[in-house]
PDB file of C-alpha atoms in Angstrom:
ATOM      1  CA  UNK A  16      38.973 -30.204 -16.100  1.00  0.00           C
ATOM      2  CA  UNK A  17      35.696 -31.334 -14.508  1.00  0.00           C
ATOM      3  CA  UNK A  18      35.494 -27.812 -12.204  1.00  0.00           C
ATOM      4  CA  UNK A  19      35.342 -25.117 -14.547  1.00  0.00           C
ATOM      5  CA  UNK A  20      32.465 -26.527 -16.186  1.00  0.00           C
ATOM      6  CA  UNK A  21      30.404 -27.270 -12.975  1.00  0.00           C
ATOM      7  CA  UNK A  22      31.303 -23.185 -12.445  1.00  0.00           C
ATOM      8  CA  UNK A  23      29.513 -22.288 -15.850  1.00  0.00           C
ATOM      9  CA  UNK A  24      26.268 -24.487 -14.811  1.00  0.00           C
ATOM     10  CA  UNK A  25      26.594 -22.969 -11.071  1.00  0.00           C
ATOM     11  CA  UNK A  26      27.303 -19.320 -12.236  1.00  0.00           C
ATOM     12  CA  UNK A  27      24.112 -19.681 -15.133  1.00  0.00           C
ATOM     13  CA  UNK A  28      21.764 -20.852 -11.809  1.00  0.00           C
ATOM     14  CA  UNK A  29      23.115 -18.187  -9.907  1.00  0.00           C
ATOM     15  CA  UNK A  30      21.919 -15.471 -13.456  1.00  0.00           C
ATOM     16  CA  UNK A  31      19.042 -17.542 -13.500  1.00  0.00           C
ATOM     17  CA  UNK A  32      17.511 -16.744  -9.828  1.00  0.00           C
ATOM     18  CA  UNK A  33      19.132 -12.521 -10.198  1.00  0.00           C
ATOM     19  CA  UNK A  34      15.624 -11.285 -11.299  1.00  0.00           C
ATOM     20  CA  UNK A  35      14.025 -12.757  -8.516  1.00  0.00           C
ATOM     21  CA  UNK A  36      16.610 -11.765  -6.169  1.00  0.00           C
ATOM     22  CA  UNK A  37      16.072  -8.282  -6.973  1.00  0.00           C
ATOM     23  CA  UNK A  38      12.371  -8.793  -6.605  1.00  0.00           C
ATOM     24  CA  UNK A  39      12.508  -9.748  -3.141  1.00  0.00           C
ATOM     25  CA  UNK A  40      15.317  -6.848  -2.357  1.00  0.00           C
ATOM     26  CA  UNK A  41      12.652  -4.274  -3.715  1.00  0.00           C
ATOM     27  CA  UNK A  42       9.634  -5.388  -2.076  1.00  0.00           C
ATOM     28  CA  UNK A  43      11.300  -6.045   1.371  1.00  0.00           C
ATOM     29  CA  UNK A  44      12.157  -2.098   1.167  1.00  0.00           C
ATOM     30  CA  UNK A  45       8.628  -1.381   0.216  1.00  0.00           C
ATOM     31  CA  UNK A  46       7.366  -3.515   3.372  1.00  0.00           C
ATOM     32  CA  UNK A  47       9.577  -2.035   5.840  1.00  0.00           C
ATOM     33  CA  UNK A  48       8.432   1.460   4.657  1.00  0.00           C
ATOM     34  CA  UNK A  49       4.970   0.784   5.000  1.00  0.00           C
ATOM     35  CA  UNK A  50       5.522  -0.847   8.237  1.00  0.00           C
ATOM     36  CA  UNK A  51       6.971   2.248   9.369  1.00  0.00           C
ATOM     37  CA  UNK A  52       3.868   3.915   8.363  1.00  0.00           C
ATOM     38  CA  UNK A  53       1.355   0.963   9.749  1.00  0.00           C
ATOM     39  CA  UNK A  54       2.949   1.611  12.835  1.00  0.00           C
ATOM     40  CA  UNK A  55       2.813   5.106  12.718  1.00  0.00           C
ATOM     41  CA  UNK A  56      -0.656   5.174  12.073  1.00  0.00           C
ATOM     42  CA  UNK A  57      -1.627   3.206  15.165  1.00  0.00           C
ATOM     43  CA  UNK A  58       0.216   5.210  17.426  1.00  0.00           C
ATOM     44  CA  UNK A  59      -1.784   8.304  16.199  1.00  0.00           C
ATOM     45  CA  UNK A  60      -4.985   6.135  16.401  1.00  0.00           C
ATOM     46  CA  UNK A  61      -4.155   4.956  19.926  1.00  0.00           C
ATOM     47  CA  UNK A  62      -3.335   8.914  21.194  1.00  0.00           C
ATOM     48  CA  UNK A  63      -6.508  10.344  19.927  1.00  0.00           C
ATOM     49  CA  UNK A  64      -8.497   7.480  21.389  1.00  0.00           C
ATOM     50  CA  UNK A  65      -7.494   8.348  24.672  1.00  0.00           C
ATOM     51  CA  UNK A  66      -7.924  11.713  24.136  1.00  0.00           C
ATOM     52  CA  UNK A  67     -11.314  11.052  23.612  1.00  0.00           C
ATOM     53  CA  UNK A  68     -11.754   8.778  26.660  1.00  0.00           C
ATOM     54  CA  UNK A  69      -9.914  11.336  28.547  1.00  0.00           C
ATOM     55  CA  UNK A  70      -7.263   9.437  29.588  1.00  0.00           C
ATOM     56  CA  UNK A  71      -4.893  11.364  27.943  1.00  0.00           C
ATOM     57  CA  UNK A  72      -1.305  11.514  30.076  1.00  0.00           C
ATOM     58  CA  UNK A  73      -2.761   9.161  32.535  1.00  0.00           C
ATOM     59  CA  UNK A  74      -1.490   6.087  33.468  1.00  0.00           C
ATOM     60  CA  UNK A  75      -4.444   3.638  32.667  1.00  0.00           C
ATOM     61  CA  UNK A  76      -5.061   0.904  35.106  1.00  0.00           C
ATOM     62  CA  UNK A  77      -7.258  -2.297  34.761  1.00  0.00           C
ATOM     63  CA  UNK A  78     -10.809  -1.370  35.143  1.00  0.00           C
ATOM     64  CA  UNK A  79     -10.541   2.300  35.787  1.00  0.00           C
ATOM     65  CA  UNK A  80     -12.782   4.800  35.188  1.00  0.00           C
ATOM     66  CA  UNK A  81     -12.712   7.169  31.989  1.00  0.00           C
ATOM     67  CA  UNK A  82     -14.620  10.135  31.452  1.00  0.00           C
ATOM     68  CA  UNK A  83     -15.556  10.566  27.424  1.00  0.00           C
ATOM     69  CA  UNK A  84     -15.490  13.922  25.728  1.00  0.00           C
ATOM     70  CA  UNK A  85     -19.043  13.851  25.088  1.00  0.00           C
ATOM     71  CA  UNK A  86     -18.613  16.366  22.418  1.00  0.00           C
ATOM     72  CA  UNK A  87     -15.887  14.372  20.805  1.00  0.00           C
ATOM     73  CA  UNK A  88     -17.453  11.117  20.828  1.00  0.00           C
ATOM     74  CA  UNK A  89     -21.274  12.329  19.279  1.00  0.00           C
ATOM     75  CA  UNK A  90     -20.542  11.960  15.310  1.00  0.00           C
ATOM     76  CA  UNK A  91     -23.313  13.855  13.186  1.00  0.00           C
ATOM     77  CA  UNK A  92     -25.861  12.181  12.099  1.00  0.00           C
ATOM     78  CA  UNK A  93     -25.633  11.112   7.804  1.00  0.00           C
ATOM     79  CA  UNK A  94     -28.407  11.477   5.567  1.00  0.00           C
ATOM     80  CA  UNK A  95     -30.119   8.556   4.871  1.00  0.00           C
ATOM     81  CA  UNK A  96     -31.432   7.266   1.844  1.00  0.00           C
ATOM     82  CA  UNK A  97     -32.045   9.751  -0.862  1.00  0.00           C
TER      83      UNK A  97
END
């Protein structure tokens, strides 16, 4: 008759840890979401930078050459101090 009550004490760990369990189920959809994004995001980043270079569609080769979009890569100038 020992078994049934080391079930009970295993089944009430098992309850025990089910919050937590959940916790980590919900945030390891969050993450994989915003990993998606993160990843997104750096693609885009990495496109317009060599647009701006000019090296977009070109196959870039150690210690080539790039031309800049001049007109691309001059940011107005912010106010200073008011």
């Amino acid at each position: 008759m020992a078994f049934p009550e080391r079930a009970d004490a295993v089944r009430d760990g098992g309850l025990k840890h089910l919050p937590l369990t959940r916790m980590i189920q919900n945030v390891d959809a969050r993450l994989a979401e915003t990993a998606g994004q993160v990843a997104e995001a750096a693609m885009g980043w990495r496109d317009d930078l060599l647009k701006a270079l000019g090296a977009d569609g070109k196959k870039l080769t150690p210690l080539r050459r790039v031309n800049p979009d001049q007109a691309r890569s001059i940011r107005p100038a912010r106010p200073c101090c008011r």
